[in-house]
GROMACS .gro file of C-alpha atoms in nm:
model
  285
    1MET     CA    1  13.079  11.194   3.223
    2ALA     CA    2  12.815  11.046   3.452
    3VAL     CA    3  12.667  11.261   3.729
    4LEU     CA    4  12.514  11.137   4.055
    5TYR     CA    5  12.251  11.340   4.238
    6GLN     CA    6  12.200  11.259   4.604
    7LEU     CA    7  11.859  11.406   4.680
    8THR     CA    8  11.790  11.581   5.007
    9GLU     CA    9  11.507  11.452   5.223
   10THR     CA   10  11.160  11.593   5.185
   11SER     CA   11  11.049  11.318   5.423
   12LYS     CA   12  11.261  11.206   5.716
   13PHE     CA   13  11.557  10.968   5.670
   14MET     CA   14  11.465  10.859   5.318
   15MET     CA   15  11.701  10.756   5.037
   16SER     CA   16  11.687  10.878   4.679
   17PHE     CA   17  11.952  10.899   4.407
   18VAL     CA   18  11.946  10.986   4.038
   19LEU     CA   19  12.245  10.884   3.826
   20VAL     CA   20  12.262  11.048   3.482
   21THR     CA   21  12.477  10.868   3.225
   22ASP     CA   22  12.698  11.023   2.959
   23LYS     CA   23  12.413  10.974   2.710
   24ASN     CA   24  12.160  11.148   2.935
   25ASN     CA   25  11.973  10.839   3.047
   26ALA     CA   26  11.880  10.804   3.413
   27ILE     CA   27  11.925  10.537   3.678
   28VAL     CA   28  11.702  10.590   3.983
   29ILE     CA   29  11.780  10.432   4.319
   30ASP     CA   30  11.483  10.397   4.558
   31GLY     CA   31  11.320  10.743   4.556
   32GLY     CA   32  11.179  10.781   4.906
   33ARG     CA   33  10.820  10.843   5.011
   34PRO     CA   34  10.529  10.998   4.816
   35GLU     CA   35  10.621  11.347   4.940
   36ASP     CA   36  10.969  11.301   4.789
   37MET     CA   37  10.838  11.239   4.437
   38PRO     CA   38  10.823  11.606   4.322
   39LEU     CA   39  11.195  11.648   4.392
   40LEU     CA   40  11.273  11.318   4.220
   41LYS     CA   41  11.078  11.427   3.912
   42LYS     CA   42  11.272  11.752   3.907
   43TYR     CA   43  11.606  11.572   3.887
   44VAL     CA   44  11.491  11.297   3.652
   45ASP     CA   45  11.372  11.589   3.438
   46GLY     CA   46  11.188  11.379   3.181
   47ARG     CA   47  11.485  11.155   3.104
   48HIS     CA   48  11.443  10.794   3.003
   49ILE     CA   49  11.495  10.580   3.314
   50SER     CA   50  11.697  10.282   3.195
   51ALA     CA   51  11.693  10.125   3.542
   52TRP     CA   52  11.500  10.194   3.859
   53ILE     CA   53  11.669   9.998   4.139
   54LEU     CA   54  11.465   9.930   4.454
   55THR     CA   55  11.708   9.827   4.727
   56HIS     CA   56  11.459   9.685   4.980
   57ALA     CA   57  11.095   9.694   5.088
   58HIS     CA   58  11.079   9.971   5.347
   59MET     CA   59  10.852  10.276   5.328
   60ASP     CA   60  11.130  10.534   5.338
   61HIS     CA   61  11.281  10.379   5.025
   62ILE     CA   62  11.002  10.258   4.795
   63SER     CA   63  10.662  10.388   4.910
   64GLY     CA   64  10.696  10.680   4.668
   65PHE     CA   65  10.741  10.442   4.377
   66VAL     CA   66  10.441  10.231   4.483
   67ASP     CA   67  10.229  10.545   4.526
   68GLU     CA   68  10.320  10.660   4.174
   69ILE     CA   69  10.221  10.320   4.034
   70ASN     CA   70   9.886  10.329   4.213
   71ARG     CA   71   9.818  10.693   4.129
   72ASN     CA   72   9.874  10.689   3.754
   73ASN     CA   73  10.087  10.383   3.671
   74CYS     CA   74  10.404  10.595   3.691
   75ALA     CA   75  10.293  10.799   3.392
   76ASP     CA   76  10.527  11.082   3.494
   77PHE     CA   77  10.830  10.855   3.448
   78ASP     CA   78  10.962  10.683   3.135
   79ILE     CA   79  11.079  10.356   3.292
   80GLU     CA   80  11.247  10.075   3.101
   81THR     CA   81  11.320   9.818   3.376
   82ILE     CA   82  11.266   9.794   3.753
   83TYR     CA   83  11.525   9.590   3.943
   84TYR     CA   84  11.459   9.440   4.285
   85HIS     CA   85  11.474   9.123   4.495
   86PHE     CA   86  11.244   9.118   4.797
   87PRO     CA   87  11.180   8.836   5.047
   88PRO     CA   88  10.894   8.598   4.950
   89TYR     CA   89  10.601   8.725   5.157
   90ASP     CA   90  10.372   8.423   5.128
   91GLU     CA   91  10.648   8.182   5.227
   92LEU     CA   92  10.754   8.383   5.531
   93ILE     CA   93  10.448   8.549   5.686
   94ASN     CA   94  10.347   8.241   5.890
   95LYS     CA   95  10.702   8.152   5.991
   96THR     CA   96  10.740   8.116   6.370
   97ASP     CA   97  11.096   7.989   6.419
   98VAL     CA   98  11.241   8.339   6.421
   99GLU     CA   99  11.392   8.565   6.687
  100ASP     CA  100  11.085   8.787   6.738
  101VAL     CA  101  10.769   8.680   6.553
  102ALA     CA  102  10.578   9.006   6.600
  103TYR     CA  103  10.868   9.218   6.475
  104PHE     CA  104  10.938   8.978   6.189
  105ARG     CA  105  10.579   9.005   6.067
  106SER     CA  106  10.570   9.381   6.108
  107GLU     CA  107  10.875   9.402   5.884
  108LEU     CA  108  10.714   9.184   5.619
  109ASN     CA  109  10.402   9.401   5.634
  110ASN     CA  110  10.590   9.732   5.613
  111MET     CA  111  10.572   9.756   5.231
  112LEU     CA  112  10.560   9.410   5.077
  113PRO     CA  113  10.177   9.373   5.067
  114ALA     CA  114  10.142   9.714   4.901
  115PHE     CA  115  10.421   9.639   4.654
  116ASN     CA  116  10.282   9.294   4.569
  117ALA     CA  117   9.931   9.435   4.522
  118ALA     CA  118  10.065   9.692   4.275
  119LEU     CA  119  10.298   9.447   4.098
  120PRO     CA  120  10.052   9.334   3.825
  121LYS     CA  121  10.045   9.693   3.697
  122PHE     CA  122  10.417   9.691   3.611
  123SER     CA  123  10.527   9.326   3.620
  124GLU     CA  124  10.628   9.326   3.253
  125LYS     CA  125  10.898   9.581   3.336
  126THR     CA  126  11.049   9.399   3.633
  127HIS     CA  127  11.366   9.200   3.677
  128ILE     CA  128  11.441   9.012   3.999
  129VAL     CA  129  11.812   9.057   4.064
  130TYR     CA  130  12.043   8.787   4.194
  131GLN     CA  131  12.389   8.824   4.339
  132GLY     CA  132  12.650   8.804   4.065
  133GLU     CA  133  12.442   8.969   3.792
  134THR     CA  134  12.575   9.269   3.603
  135LEU     CA  135  12.417   9.557   3.416
  136ASP     CA  136  12.559   9.798   3.157
  137ILE     CA  137  12.392  10.129   3.076
  138ASP     CA  138  12.591  10.366   2.853
  139ASP     CA  139  12.913  10.450   3.044
  140VAL     CA  140  12.788  10.290   3.366
  141HIS     CA  141  12.861   9.930   3.470
  142ILE     CA  142  12.684   9.779   3.771
  143ASP     CA  143  12.784   9.467   3.964
  144PHE     CA  144  12.526   9.327   4.208
  145LEU     CA  145  12.725   9.195   4.503
  146PHE     CA  146  12.446   9.096   4.742
  147SER     CA  147  12.076   9.012   4.722
  148TYR     CA  148  11.821   8.845   4.949
  149HIS     CA  149  11.970   8.556   5.147
  150GLU     CA  150  11.739   8.303   5.304
  151GLY     CA  151  11.789   8.272   5.680
  152LEU     CA  152  11.879   8.631   5.771
  153THR     CA  153  11.569   8.682   5.985
  154ALA     CA  154  11.664   8.906   6.281
  155ASN     CA  155  11.677   9.215   6.058
  156LEU     CA  156  11.484   9.072   5.764
  157ILE     CA  157  11.406   9.362   5.532
  158ASN     CA  158  11.724   9.564   5.584
  159ASP     CA  159  11.933   9.250   5.541
  160SER     CA  160  11.760   9.180   5.209
  161SER     CA  161  11.903   9.504   5.065
  162LEU     CA  162  12.057   9.492   4.721
  163VAL     CA  163  12.424   9.586   4.737
  164PHE     CA  164  12.577   9.696   4.410
  165LYS     CA  165  12.888   9.864   4.277
  166VAL     CA  166  12.863  10.131   4.010
  167THR     CA  167  13.169  10.172   3.789
  168THR     CA  168  13.222  10.461   3.548
  169PRO     CA  169  13.539  10.545   3.353
  170ASN     CA  170  13.645  10.769   3.641
  171LYS     CA  171  13.489  10.652   3.969
  172THR     CA  172  13.339  10.360   4.160
  173VAL     CA  173  13.044  10.395   4.398
  174LEU     CA  174  12.923  10.123   4.634
  175PHE     CA  175  12.558  10.129   4.739
  176LEU     CA  176  12.488   9.933   5.059
  177GLY     CA  177  12.116  10.007   5.092
  178ASP     CA  178  12.011   9.949   5.453
  179LEU     CA  179  12.226   9.641   5.513
  180GLY     CA  180  12.273   9.560   5.882
  181PRO     CA  181  12.542   9.376   6.081
  182ASP     CA  182  12.440   9.020   5.984
  183GLY     CA  183  12.398   9.101   5.617
  184GLY     CA  184  12.729   9.286   5.633
  185ASP     CA  185  12.897   8.972   5.768
  186VAL     CA  186  12.771   8.771   5.471
  187LEU     CA  187  12.874   9.043   5.226
  188PHE     CA  188  13.221   9.051   5.381
  189ARG     CA  189  13.266   8.673   5.361
  190GLU     CA  190  13.138   8.637   5.007
  191SER     CA  191  13.249   8.957   4.833
  192ARG     CA  192  13.516   9.136   5.034
  193HIS     CA  193  13.753   9.127   4.736
  194LEU     CA  194  13.502   9.329   4.531
  195LEU     CA  195  13.419   9.601   4.782
  196LYS     CA  196  13.695   9.861   4.727
  197SER     CA  197  13.528  10.178   4.599
  198ASP     CA  198  13.596  10.550   4.573
  199ILE     CA  199  13.259  10.649   4.719
  200CYS     CA  200  13.034  10.461   4.961
  201GLN     CA  201  12.666  10.505   5.043
  202MET     CA  202  12.652  10.450   5.417
  203ALA     CA  203  12.444  10.147   5.508
  204HIS     CA  204  12.115  10.212   5.689
  205HIS     CA  205  12.170  10.589   5.695
  206GLY     CA  206  12.493  10.536   5.890
  207HIS     CA  207  12.357  10.367   6.203
  208MET     CA  208  12.269  10.010   6.305
  209ASN     CA  209  12.462   9.908   5.995
  210VAL     CA  210  12.745   9.692   5.862
  211GLY     CA  211  13.062   9.650   6.065
  212MET     CA  212  13.390   9.838   6.048
  213GLU     CA  213  13.555   9.550   5.862
  214VAL     CA  214  13.323   9.611   5.565
  215TYR     CA  215  13.407   9.981   5.549
  216ALA     CA  216  13.776   9.901   5.589
  217GLU     CA  217  13.758   9.686   5.273
  218ILE     CA  218  13.569   9.959   5.087
  219LEU     CA  219  13.822  10.220   5.204
  220PRO     CA  220  13.628  10.508   5.046
  221GLU     CA  221  13.751  10.857   4.971
  222ALA     CA  222  13.400  10.998   5.017
  223CYS     CA  223  13.081  10.893   5.195
  224LEU     CA  224  12.714  10.945   5.106
  225TRP     CA  225  12.498  10.993   5.417
  226CYS     CA  226  12.117  10.990   5.384
  227CYS     CA  227  12.072  11.170   5.715
  228ALA     CA  228  11.871  11.458   5.854
  229ASP     CA  229  12.059  11.671   6.107
  230TRP     CA  230  11.934  11.478   6.413
  231LEU     CA  231  12.042  11.147   6.263
  232TYR     CA  232  12.383  11.261   6.141
  233ASN     CA  233  12.453  11.393   6.492
  234GLU     CA  234  12.307  11.091   6.672
  235GLU     CA  235  12.491  10.967   6.980
  236GLU     CA  236  12.668  10.631   7.003
  237VAL     CA  237  12.385  10.462   7.193
  238PRO     CA  238  12.059  10.653   7.143
  239LYS     CA  239  11.763  10.590   7.373
  240TYR     CA  240  11.594  10.341   7.141
  241LEU     CA  241  11.903  10.118   7.156
  242GLN     CA  242  11.954  10.124   7.533
  243ASP     CA  243  11.734   9.824   7.616
  244VAL     CA  244  12.009   9.564   7.582
  245GLU     CA  245  11.791   9.274   7.698
  246LYS     CA  246  11.532   9.350   7.430
  247LEU     CA  247  11.801   9.368   7.163
  248ARG     CA  248  11.951   9.041   7.287
  249ARG     CA  249  11.614   8.864   7.263
  250MET     CA  250  11.580   8.992   6.908
  251LYS     CA  251  11.943   8.892   6.829
  252ARG     CA  252  12.011   9.251   6.727
  253ILE     CA  253  12.279   9.341   6.981
  254ARG     CA  254  12.532   9.486   6.734
  255MET     CA  255  12.336   9.807   6.686
  256TYR     CA  256  12.488  10.151   6.743
  257GLY     CA  257  12.413  10.512   6.658
  258THR     CA  258  12.567  10.722   6.381
  259ALA     CA  259  12.844  10.856   6.605
  260VAL     CA  260  13.014  10.515   6.599
  261THR     CA  261  13.014  10.498   6.219
  262ARG     CA  262  13.137  10.856   6.187
  263ARG     CA  263  13.429  10.764   6.414
  264TRP     CA  264  13.509  10.467   6.191
  265MET     CA  265  13.527  10.700   5.890
  266GLU     CA  266  13.766  10.929   6.079
  267LEU     CA  267  13.989  10.630   6.150
  268LEU     CA  268  13.981  10.536   5.781
  269GLY     CA  269  14.086  10.888   5.687
  270VAL     CA  270  13.773  10.986   5.494
  271LYS     CA  271  13.771  11.363   5.434
  272THR     CA  272  13.465  11.415   5.210
  273HIS     CA  273  13.110  11.364   5.334
  274TYR     CA  274  12.795  11.431   5.133
  275VAL     CA  275  12.506  11.458   5.380
  276THR     CA  276  12.144  11.508   5.277
  277LYS     CA  277  12.085  11.744   5.570
  278ASP     CA  278  12.293  11.995   5.373
  279GLY     CA  279  12.076  11.972   5.060
  280THR     CA  280  12.093  11.792   4.729
  281HIS     CA  281  12.446  11.708   4.614
  282ARG     CA  282  12.577  11.687   4.257
  283ILE     CA  283  12.873  11.451   4.227
  284GLU     CA  284  13.065  11.404   3.904
  285LEU     CA  285  13.159  11.045   3.833
   0.00000   0.00000   0.00000
């Protein structure tokens, strides 16, 4: 039986999962920031990491991995392959026909330069993932349902998140990364027939995320929330989302706090919620 560990946050609103297969190999998802690495090492516990999946290039998801590469070339981890698909930095950094140029460039500069600078140290272990690819590791099957789509520029890095479905003999788990409303629309149009899953990782920590129609297709029995207490109990329209004109200029108007998503889950009848504010969770798959 496979076991999924949803790691609690050592840093704020990060995302880190360790999936242990029936043959005791590990699959790591993101990992968080440098300060989250000791907890990740505890749960990897020296296992061979058959796959380390990096969902997207934001600090709260992959800066820990990049720091480990720069510190000692990830010597504390036995990694077979690193899976990712990030936007092409050099092609995009001088782009001006976007909704908000300054924000667009700040997103590109969040982690991509650091990742690209470290890439030569581990490039022989990398695999750039495309939508439609599959992966089998022991009793775990993975279908990649979404990868970087050219043209999703208003919420560039979040909307480049890898979305993938994990299938074991007993359960299915859908990981949405930090996918936002526009990326969610594309996912819904292209892959809605593949979304149904027993467990769902809530996109973008449960706020400013995919629409209700996506969750209605997933129709999960349980939800995985990477949320500190303040974020899990966030109001419908927090202060940073109250400037409607600014959001309209950025073409990011479909952005709401966690309270909206929690209400959606109530409407869908979800009874089980694993929230990182409550600690690390062990989930049998």
